[in-house]
CSV table of C-alpha atoms and ligand atoms in Angstrom, one decimal:
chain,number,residue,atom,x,y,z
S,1,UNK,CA,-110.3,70.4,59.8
S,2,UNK,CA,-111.0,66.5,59.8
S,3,UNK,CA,-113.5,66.9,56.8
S,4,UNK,CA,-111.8,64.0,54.9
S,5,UNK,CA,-110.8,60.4,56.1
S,6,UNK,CA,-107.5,60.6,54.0
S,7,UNK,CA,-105.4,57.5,52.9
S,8,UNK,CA,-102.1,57.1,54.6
S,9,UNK,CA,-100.2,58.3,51.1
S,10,UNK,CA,-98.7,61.4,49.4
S,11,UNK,CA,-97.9,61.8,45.7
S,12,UNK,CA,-95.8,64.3,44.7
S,13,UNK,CA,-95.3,63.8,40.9
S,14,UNK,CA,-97.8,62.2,38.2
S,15,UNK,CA,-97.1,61.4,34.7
S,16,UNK,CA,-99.9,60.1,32.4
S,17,UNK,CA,-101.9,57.5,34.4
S,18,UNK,CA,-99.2,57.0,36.6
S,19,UNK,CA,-98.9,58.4,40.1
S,20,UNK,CA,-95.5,58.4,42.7
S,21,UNK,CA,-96.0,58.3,46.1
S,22,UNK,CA,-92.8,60.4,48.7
S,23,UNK,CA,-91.4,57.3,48.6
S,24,UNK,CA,-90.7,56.6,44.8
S,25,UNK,CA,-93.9,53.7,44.4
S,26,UNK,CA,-95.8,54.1,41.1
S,27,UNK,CA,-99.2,53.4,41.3
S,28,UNK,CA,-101.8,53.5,38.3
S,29,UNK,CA,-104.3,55.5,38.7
S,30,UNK,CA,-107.8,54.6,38.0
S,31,UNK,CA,-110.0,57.4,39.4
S,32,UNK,CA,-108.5,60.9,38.0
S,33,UNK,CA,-108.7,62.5,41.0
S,34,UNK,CA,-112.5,62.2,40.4
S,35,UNK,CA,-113.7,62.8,37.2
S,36,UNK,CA,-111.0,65.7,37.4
S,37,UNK,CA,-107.5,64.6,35.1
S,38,UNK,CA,-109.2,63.0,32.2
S,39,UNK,CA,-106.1,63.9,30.3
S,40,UNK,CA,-103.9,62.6,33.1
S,41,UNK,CA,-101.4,64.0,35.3
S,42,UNK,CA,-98.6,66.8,33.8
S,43,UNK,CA,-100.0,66.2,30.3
S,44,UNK,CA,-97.5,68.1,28.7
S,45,UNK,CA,-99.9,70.9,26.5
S,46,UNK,CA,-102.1,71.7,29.5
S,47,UNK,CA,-99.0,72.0,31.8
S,48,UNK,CA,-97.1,74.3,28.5
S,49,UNK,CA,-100.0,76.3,28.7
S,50,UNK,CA,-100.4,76.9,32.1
S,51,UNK,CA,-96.6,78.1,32.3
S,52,UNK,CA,-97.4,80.3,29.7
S,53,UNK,CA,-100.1,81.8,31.0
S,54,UNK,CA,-98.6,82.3,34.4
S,55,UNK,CA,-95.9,84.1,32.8
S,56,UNK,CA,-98.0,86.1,31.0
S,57,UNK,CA,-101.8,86.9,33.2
S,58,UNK,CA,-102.8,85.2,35.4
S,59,UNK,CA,-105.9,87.1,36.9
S,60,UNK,CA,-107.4,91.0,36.4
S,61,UNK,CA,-111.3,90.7,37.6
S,62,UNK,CA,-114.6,90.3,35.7
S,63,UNK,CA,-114.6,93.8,35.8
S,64,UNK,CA,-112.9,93.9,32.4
S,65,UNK,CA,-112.8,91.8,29.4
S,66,UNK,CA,-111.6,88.8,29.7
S,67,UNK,CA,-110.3,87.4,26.1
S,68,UNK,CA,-109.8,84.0,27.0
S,69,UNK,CA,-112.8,83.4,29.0
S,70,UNK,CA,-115.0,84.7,26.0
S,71,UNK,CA,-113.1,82.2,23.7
S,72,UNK,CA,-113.8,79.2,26.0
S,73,UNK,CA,-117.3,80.6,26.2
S,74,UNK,CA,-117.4,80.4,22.4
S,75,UNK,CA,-115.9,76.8,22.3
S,76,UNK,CA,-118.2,75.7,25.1
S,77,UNK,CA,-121.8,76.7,23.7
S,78,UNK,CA,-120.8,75.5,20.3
S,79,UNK,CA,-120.1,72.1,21.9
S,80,UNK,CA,-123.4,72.0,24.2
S,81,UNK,CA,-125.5,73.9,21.5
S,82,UNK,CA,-126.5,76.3,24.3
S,83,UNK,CA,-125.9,80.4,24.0
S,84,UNK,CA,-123.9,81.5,27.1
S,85,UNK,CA,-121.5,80.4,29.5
S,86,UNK,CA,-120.7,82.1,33.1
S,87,UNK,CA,-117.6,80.6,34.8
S,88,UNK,CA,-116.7,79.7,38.6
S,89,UNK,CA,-114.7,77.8,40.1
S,90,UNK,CA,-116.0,74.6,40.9
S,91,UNK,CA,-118.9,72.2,40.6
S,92,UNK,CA,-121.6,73.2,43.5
S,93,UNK,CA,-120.7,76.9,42.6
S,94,UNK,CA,-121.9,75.7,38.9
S,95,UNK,CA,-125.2,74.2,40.6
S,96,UNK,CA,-125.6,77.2,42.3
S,97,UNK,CA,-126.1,79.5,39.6
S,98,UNK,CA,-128.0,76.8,38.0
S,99,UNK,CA,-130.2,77.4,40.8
S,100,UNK,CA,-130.1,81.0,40.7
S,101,UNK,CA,-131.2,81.0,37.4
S,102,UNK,CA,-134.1,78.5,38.0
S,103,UNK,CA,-135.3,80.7,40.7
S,104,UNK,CA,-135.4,84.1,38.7
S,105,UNK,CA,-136.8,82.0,35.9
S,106,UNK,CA,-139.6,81.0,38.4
S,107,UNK,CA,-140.2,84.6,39.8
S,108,UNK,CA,-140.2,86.2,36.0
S,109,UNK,CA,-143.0,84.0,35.4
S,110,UNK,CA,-144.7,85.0,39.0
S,111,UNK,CA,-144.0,81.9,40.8
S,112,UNK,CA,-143.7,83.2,44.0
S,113,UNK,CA,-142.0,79.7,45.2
S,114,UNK,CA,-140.1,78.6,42.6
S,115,UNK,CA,-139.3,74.6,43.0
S,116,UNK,CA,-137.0,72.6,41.7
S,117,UNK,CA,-137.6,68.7,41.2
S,118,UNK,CA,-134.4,66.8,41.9
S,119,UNK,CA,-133.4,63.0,42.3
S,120,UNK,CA,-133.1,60.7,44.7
S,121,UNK,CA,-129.6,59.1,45.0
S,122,UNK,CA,-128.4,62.7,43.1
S,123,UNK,CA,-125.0,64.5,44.3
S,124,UNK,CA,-124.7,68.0,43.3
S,125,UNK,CA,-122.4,69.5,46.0
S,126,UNK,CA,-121.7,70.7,49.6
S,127,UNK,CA,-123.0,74.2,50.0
S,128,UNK,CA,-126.2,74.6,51.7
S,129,UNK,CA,-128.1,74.9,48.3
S,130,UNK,CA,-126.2,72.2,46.8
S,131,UNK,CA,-126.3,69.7,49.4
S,132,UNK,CA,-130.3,70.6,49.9
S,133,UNK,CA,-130.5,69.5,45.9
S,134,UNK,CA,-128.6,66.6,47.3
S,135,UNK,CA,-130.6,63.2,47.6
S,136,UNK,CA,-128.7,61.5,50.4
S,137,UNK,CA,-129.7,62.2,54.0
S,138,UNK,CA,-125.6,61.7,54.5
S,139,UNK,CA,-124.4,64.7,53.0
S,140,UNK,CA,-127.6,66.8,55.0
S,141,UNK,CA,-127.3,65.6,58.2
S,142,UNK,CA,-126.6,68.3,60.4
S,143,UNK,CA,-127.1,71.1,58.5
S,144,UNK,CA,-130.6,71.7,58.7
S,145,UNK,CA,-131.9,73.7,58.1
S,146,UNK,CA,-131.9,72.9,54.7
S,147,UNK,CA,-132.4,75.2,52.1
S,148,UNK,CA,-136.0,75.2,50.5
S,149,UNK,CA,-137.6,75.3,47.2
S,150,UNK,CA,-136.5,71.3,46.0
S,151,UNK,CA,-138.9,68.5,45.7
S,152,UNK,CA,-137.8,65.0,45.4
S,153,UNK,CA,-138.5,62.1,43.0
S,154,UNK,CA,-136.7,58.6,42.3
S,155,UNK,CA,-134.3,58.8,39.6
S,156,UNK,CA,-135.3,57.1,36.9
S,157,UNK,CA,-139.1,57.2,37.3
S,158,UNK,CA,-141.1,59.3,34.7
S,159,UNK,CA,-143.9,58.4,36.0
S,160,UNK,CA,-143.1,60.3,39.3
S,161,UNK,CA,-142.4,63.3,37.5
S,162,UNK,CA,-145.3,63.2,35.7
S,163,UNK,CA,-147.5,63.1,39.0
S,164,UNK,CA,-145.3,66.2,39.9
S,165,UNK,CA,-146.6,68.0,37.3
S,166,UNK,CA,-150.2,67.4,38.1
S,167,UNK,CA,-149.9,67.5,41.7
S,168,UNK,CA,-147.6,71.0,41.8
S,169,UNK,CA,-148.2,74.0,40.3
S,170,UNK,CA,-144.8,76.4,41.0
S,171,UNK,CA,-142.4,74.0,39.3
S,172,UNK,CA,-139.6,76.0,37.7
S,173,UNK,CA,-137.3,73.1,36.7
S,174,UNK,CA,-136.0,69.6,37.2
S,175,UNK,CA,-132.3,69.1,38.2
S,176,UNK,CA,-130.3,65.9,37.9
S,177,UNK,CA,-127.1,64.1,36.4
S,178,UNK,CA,-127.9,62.3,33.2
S,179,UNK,CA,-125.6,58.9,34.7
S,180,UNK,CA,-125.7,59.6,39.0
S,181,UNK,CA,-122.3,59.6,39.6
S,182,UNK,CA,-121.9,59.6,43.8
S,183,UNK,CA,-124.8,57.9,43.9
S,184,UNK,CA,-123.6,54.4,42.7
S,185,UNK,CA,-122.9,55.1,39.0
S,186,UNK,CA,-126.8,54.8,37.8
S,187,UNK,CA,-127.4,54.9,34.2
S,188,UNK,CA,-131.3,55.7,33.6
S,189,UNK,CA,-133.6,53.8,31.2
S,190,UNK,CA,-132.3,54.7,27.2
S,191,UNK,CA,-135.9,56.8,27.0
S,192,UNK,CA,-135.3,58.8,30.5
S,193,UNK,CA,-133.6,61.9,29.4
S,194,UNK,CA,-135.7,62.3,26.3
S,195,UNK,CA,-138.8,61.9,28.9
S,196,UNK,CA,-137.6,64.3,31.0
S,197,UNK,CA,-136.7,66.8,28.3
S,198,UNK,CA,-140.6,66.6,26.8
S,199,UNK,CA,-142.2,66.5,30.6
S,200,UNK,CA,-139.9,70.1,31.0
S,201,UNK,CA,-141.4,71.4,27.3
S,202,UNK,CA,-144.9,70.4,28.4
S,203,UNK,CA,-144.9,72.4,31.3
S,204,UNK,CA,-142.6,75.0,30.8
S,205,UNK,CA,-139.9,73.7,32.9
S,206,UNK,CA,-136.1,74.2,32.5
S,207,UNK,CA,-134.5,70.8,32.1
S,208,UNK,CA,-131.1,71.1,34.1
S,209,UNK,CA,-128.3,68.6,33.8
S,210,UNK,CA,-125.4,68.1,35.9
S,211,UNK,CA,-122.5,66.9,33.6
S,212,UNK,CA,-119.9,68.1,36.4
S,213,UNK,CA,-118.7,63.7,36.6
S,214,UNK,CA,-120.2,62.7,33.2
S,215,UNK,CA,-119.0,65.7,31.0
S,216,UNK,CA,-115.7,67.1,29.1
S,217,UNK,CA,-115.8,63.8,26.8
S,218,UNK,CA,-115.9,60.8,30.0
S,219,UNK,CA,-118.9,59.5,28.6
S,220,UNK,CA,-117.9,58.5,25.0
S,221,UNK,CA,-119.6,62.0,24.3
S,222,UNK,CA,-118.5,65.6,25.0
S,223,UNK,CA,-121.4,65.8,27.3
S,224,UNK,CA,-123.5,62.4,28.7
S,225,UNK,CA,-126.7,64.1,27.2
S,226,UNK,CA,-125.3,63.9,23.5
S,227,UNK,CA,-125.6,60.2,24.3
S,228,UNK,CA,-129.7,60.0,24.7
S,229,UNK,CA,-129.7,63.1,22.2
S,230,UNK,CA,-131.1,65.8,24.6
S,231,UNK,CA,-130.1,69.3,24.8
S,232,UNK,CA,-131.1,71.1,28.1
S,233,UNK,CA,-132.1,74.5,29.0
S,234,UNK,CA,-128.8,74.2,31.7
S,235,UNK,CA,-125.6,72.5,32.2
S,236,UNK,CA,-123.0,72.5,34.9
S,237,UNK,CA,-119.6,71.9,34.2
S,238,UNK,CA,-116.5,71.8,36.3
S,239,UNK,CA,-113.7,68.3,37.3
S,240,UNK,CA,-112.6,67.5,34.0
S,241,UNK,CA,-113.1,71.0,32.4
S,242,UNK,CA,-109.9,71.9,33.3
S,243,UNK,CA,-107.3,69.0,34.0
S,244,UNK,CA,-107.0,69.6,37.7
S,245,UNK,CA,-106.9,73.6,37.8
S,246,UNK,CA,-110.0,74.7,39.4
S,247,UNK,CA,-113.1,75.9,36.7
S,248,UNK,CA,-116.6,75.4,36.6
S,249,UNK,CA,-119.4,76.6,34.1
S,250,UNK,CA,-122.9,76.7,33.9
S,251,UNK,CA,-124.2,77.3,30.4
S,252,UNK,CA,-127.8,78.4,30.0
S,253,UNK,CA,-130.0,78.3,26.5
S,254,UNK,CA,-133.4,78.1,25.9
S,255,UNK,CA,-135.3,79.5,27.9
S,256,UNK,CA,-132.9,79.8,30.7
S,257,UNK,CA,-130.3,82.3,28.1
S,258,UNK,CA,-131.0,85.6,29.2
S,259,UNK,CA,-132.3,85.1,32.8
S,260,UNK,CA,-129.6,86.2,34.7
S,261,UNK,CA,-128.3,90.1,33.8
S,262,UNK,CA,-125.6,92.3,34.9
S,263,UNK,CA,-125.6,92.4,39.1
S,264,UNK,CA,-127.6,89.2,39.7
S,265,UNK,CA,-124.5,87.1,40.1
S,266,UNK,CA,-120.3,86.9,40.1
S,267,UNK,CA,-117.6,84.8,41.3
S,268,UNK,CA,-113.6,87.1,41.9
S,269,UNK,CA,-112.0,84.0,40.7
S,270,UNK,CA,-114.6,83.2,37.9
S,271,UNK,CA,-113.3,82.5,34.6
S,272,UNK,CA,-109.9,84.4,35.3
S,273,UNK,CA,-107.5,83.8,32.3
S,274,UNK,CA,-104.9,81.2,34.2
S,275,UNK,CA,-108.1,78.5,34.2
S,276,UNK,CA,-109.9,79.7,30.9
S,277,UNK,CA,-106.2,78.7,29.3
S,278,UNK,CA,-105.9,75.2,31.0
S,279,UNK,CA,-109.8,74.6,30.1
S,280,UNK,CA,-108.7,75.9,26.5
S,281,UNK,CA,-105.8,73.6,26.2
S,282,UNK,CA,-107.6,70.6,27.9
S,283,UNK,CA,-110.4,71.5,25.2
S,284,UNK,CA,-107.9,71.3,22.3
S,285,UNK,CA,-106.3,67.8,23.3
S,286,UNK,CA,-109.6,66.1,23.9
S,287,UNK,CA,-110.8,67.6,20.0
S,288,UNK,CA,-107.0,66.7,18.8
S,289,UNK,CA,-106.8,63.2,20.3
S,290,UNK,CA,-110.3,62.1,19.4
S,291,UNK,CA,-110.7,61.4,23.2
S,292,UNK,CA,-114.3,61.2,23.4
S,293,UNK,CA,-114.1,58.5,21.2
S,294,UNK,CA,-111.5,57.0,22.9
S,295,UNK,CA,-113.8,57.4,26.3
S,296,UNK,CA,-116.4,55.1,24.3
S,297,UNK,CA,-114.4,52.3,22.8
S,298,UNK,CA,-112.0,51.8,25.9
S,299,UNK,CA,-115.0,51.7,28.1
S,300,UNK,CA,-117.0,49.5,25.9
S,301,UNK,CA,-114.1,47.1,26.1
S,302,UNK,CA,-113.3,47.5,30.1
S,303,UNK,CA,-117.0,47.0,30.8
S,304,UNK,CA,-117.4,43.4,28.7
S,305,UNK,CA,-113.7,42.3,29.8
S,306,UNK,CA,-114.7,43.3,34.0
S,307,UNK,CA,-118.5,41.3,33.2
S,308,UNK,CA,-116.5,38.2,31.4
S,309,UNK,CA,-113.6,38.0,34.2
S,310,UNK,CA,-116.0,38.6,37.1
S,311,UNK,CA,-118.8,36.4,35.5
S,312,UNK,CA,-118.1,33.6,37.8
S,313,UNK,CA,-117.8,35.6,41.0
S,314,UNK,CA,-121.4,35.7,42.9
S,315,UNK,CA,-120.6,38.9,44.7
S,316,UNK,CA,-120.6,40.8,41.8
S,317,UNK,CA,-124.4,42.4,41.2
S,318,UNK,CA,-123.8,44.1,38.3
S,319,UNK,CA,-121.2,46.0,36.1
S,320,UNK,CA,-122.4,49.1,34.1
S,321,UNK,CA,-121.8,52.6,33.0
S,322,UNK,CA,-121.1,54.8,30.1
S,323,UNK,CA,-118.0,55.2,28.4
S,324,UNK,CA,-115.1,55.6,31.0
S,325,UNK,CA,-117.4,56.3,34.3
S,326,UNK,CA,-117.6,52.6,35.1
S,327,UNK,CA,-119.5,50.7,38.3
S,328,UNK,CA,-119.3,47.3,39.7
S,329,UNK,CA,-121.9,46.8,42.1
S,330,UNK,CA,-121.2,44.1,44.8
S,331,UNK,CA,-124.1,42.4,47.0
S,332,UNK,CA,-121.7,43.7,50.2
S,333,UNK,CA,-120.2,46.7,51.6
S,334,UNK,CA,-116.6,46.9,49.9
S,335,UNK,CA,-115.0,50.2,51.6
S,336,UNK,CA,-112.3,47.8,52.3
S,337,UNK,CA,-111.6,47.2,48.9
S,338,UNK,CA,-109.7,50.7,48.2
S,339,UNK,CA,-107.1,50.1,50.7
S,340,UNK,CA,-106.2,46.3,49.3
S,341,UNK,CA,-106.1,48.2,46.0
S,342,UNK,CA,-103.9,50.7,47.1
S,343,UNK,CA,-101.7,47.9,48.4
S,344,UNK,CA,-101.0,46.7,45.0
S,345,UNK,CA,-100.5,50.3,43.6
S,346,UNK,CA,-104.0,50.6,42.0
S,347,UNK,CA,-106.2,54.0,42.7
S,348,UNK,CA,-109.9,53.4,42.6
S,349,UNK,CA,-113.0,54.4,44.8
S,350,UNK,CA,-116.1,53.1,46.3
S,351,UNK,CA,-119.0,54.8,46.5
S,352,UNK,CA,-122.5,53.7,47.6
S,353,UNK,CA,-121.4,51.7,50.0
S,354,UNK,CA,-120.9,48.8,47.5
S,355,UNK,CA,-120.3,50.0,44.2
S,356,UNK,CA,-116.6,50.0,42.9
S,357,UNK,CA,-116.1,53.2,40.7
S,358,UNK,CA,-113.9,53.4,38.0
S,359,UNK,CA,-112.7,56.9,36.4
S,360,UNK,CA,-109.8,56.4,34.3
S,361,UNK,CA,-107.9,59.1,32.6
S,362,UNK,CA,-108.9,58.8,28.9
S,363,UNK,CA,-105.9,59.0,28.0
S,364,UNK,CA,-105.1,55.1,29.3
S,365,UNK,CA,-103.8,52.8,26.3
S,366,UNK,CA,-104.3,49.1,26.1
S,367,UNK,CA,-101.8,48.1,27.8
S,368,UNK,CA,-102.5,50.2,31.0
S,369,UNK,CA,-106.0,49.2,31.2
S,370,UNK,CA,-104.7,45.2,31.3
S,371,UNK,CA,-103.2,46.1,34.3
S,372,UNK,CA,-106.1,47.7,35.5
S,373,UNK,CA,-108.1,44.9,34.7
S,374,UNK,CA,-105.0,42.3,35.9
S,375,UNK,CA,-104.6,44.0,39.1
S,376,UNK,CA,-108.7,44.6,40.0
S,377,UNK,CA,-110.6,41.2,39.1
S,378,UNK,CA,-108.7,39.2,41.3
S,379,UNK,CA,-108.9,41.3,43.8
S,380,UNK,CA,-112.7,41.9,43.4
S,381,UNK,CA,-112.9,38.0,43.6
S,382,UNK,CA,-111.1,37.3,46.3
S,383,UNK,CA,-113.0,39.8,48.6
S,384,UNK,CA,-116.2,38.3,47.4
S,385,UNK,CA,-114.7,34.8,48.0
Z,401,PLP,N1,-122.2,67.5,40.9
Z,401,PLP,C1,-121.7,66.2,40.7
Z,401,PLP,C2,-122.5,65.3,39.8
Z,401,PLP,C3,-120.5,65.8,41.3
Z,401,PLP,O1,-120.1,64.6,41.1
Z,401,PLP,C4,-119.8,66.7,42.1
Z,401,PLP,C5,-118.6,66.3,42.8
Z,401,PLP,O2,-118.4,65.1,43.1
Z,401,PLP,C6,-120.4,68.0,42.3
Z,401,PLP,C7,-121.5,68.3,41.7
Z,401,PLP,C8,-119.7,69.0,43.2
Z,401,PLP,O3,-118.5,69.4,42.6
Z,401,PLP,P1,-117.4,70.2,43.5
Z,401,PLP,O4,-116.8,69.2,44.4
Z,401,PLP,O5,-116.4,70.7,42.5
Z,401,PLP,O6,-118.1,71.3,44.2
């Protein structure tokens, strides 16, 4: 089906944060197949473990036990600080449970409507849930009728939320990404997430975060919310969870640990031991590498070099982010922009219409991020020009 307006190239092999195209050009690749190979491409442990694995189990059902999934379970909650973990296999399936689970939550405290507040500008998937959560009319269109139960505020805005809460009474929960990563990489106010998180204890709320872009160490953190030092109820999971083989996770604590029991929900594929080992694996080189770390300083330093080599250019609105999920905001449409980068062997992405995105492997040393920055700025300043 013609659901995706594809680039006229094929890579067949990756290494690192370079890509080659069927017809031996390298390119560098800037955008991790979304928030998805944060360790790069073929990174040696995750593919020795997936090899392994394959040669060993590769799938039996959650009708068993499921050793591996339980250990990333384990390793997951003790990085979020939340209690349990259910596995699927990609992001909107993790927003769906989230959703799920807000619902029961809602209808266990006789809510007969349960509704969830969500963002403007948000992304949070393509199934009819998902893309109801969804705050662009883009992703909607044509698939009404959407899916009820979500109420709508501008991101960022406290204030609307509070008004929320005086205005509605069968709030269950608020869901949104702690940095909006489709919508035009929007980082909220430093006192947003910690407003949130109190509005949500107030009321009773569950405070649901979508870290599917901003988690699995991208931000500078493991998960965007360690940043603004908020732990929520819920968390979704999947792209960089593991390296490119399909998993996603929603882990629940709080309040929301415990809602959903045996029956109430499953995914075949969920959690099977093939992923849980590449998740493992990607876990292990991100702990053993200091990555997250790595996420922070490299994007501290790509941020000030792109605002100090595009200072001069008038076209450029503003360059922000957090850690190594980076924007550059023009004052134009700049679709065209991927192809002329693709021209000179660079992978990036627009999204909002005018925002360049960045989402480098965190792997990318020094020298490969020169020539990110080498190939990008003039680029960026001669379409502004
Ligand atoms: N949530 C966020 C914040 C995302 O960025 C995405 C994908 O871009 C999704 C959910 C949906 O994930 P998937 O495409 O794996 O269903």
């Amino acid at each position: 089906m013609a659901t995706y307006a594809r680039q006229a190239v094929a890579f067949e092999r990756g290494a690192g944060v370079w890509l080659w195209d069927t017809q031996g050009e390298r390119y560098l690749d800037a955008l991790s197949g979304i928030a998805v190979c944060g360790l790069g491409h073929a990174h040696p442990d995750v593919a020795r473990a997936i090899a392994d694995q394959a040669a060993t189990l590769v799938h039996t059902s959650n009708l068993y036990q499921v050793p591996l999934q339980a250990q990333l379970a384990a390793r997951l909650t003790a990085l979020s600080g939340l209690k349990q973990a259910f596995f699927c296999n990609s992001g909107a399936e993790a927003n769906e449970a989230a959703i799920k689970i807000a619902r029961k939550y809602g209808h266990g405290r006789d809510i007969a409507v349960p509704t969830i507040v969500v963002a403007e500008g948000s992304f949070h998937g393509r199934t009819l849930a998902t893309l109801s959560a969804t705050g662009s009319r883009k992703v909607q269109a044509g698939f009404e009728p959407l899916v009820q139960g979500f109420t709508r505020v501008p991101f960022d805005d406290l204030e609307a939320l509070r008004r929320v809460a005086e205005h509605q009474r069968d709030v269950v929960a608020v869901l949104i990404e702690p940095v909006q990563g489709e919508g035009g990489i929007r980082v909220p106010s430093a006192d947003y997430l910690a407003g949130v998180r109190a509005l949500c204890d107030q009321h009773g709320w569950l405070l649901m975060l979508d870290e599917i872009q901003t988690g699995m160490g991208r931000s500078g953190h493991w998960f965007a919310c360690q940043g603004a030092g908020v732990v929520p109820d819920v968390m979704t999971l999947a792209k960089g969870l593991g390296n490119g083989v399909p998993i996603g996770a929603c882990l629940a604590g709080g309040k929301a640990a415990g809602v959903l029991q045996a029956g109430n929900h499953g995914s075949t594929f969920g959690g099977n031991p093939l992923a849980c080992r590449a998740a493992l694996a990607t876990l292990d080189v991100i702990e053993r590498d200091g990555l997250t770390r790595r996420a922070a300083e490299l994007g501290a330093r790509l941020q000030g070099a792109l605002r100090e080599r595009l200072a001069g250019c008038a076209g450029v609105v503003d360059v922000r982010g957090v850690g190594l999920l980076i924007g550059i905001e023009l004052d134009r449409p700049c679709g065209a922009l991927v192809q002329r980068a693709l021209d000179r062997r660079l992978l990036i992405n627009v999204t909002a219409e005018r925002v360049v995105r960045l989402l480098p492997p965190l792997i990318m040393s020094d020298d490969e991020a020169a020539q990110l920055l080498d190939t990008l700025c003039p680029l960026i300043v001669d379409f502004c020009a």
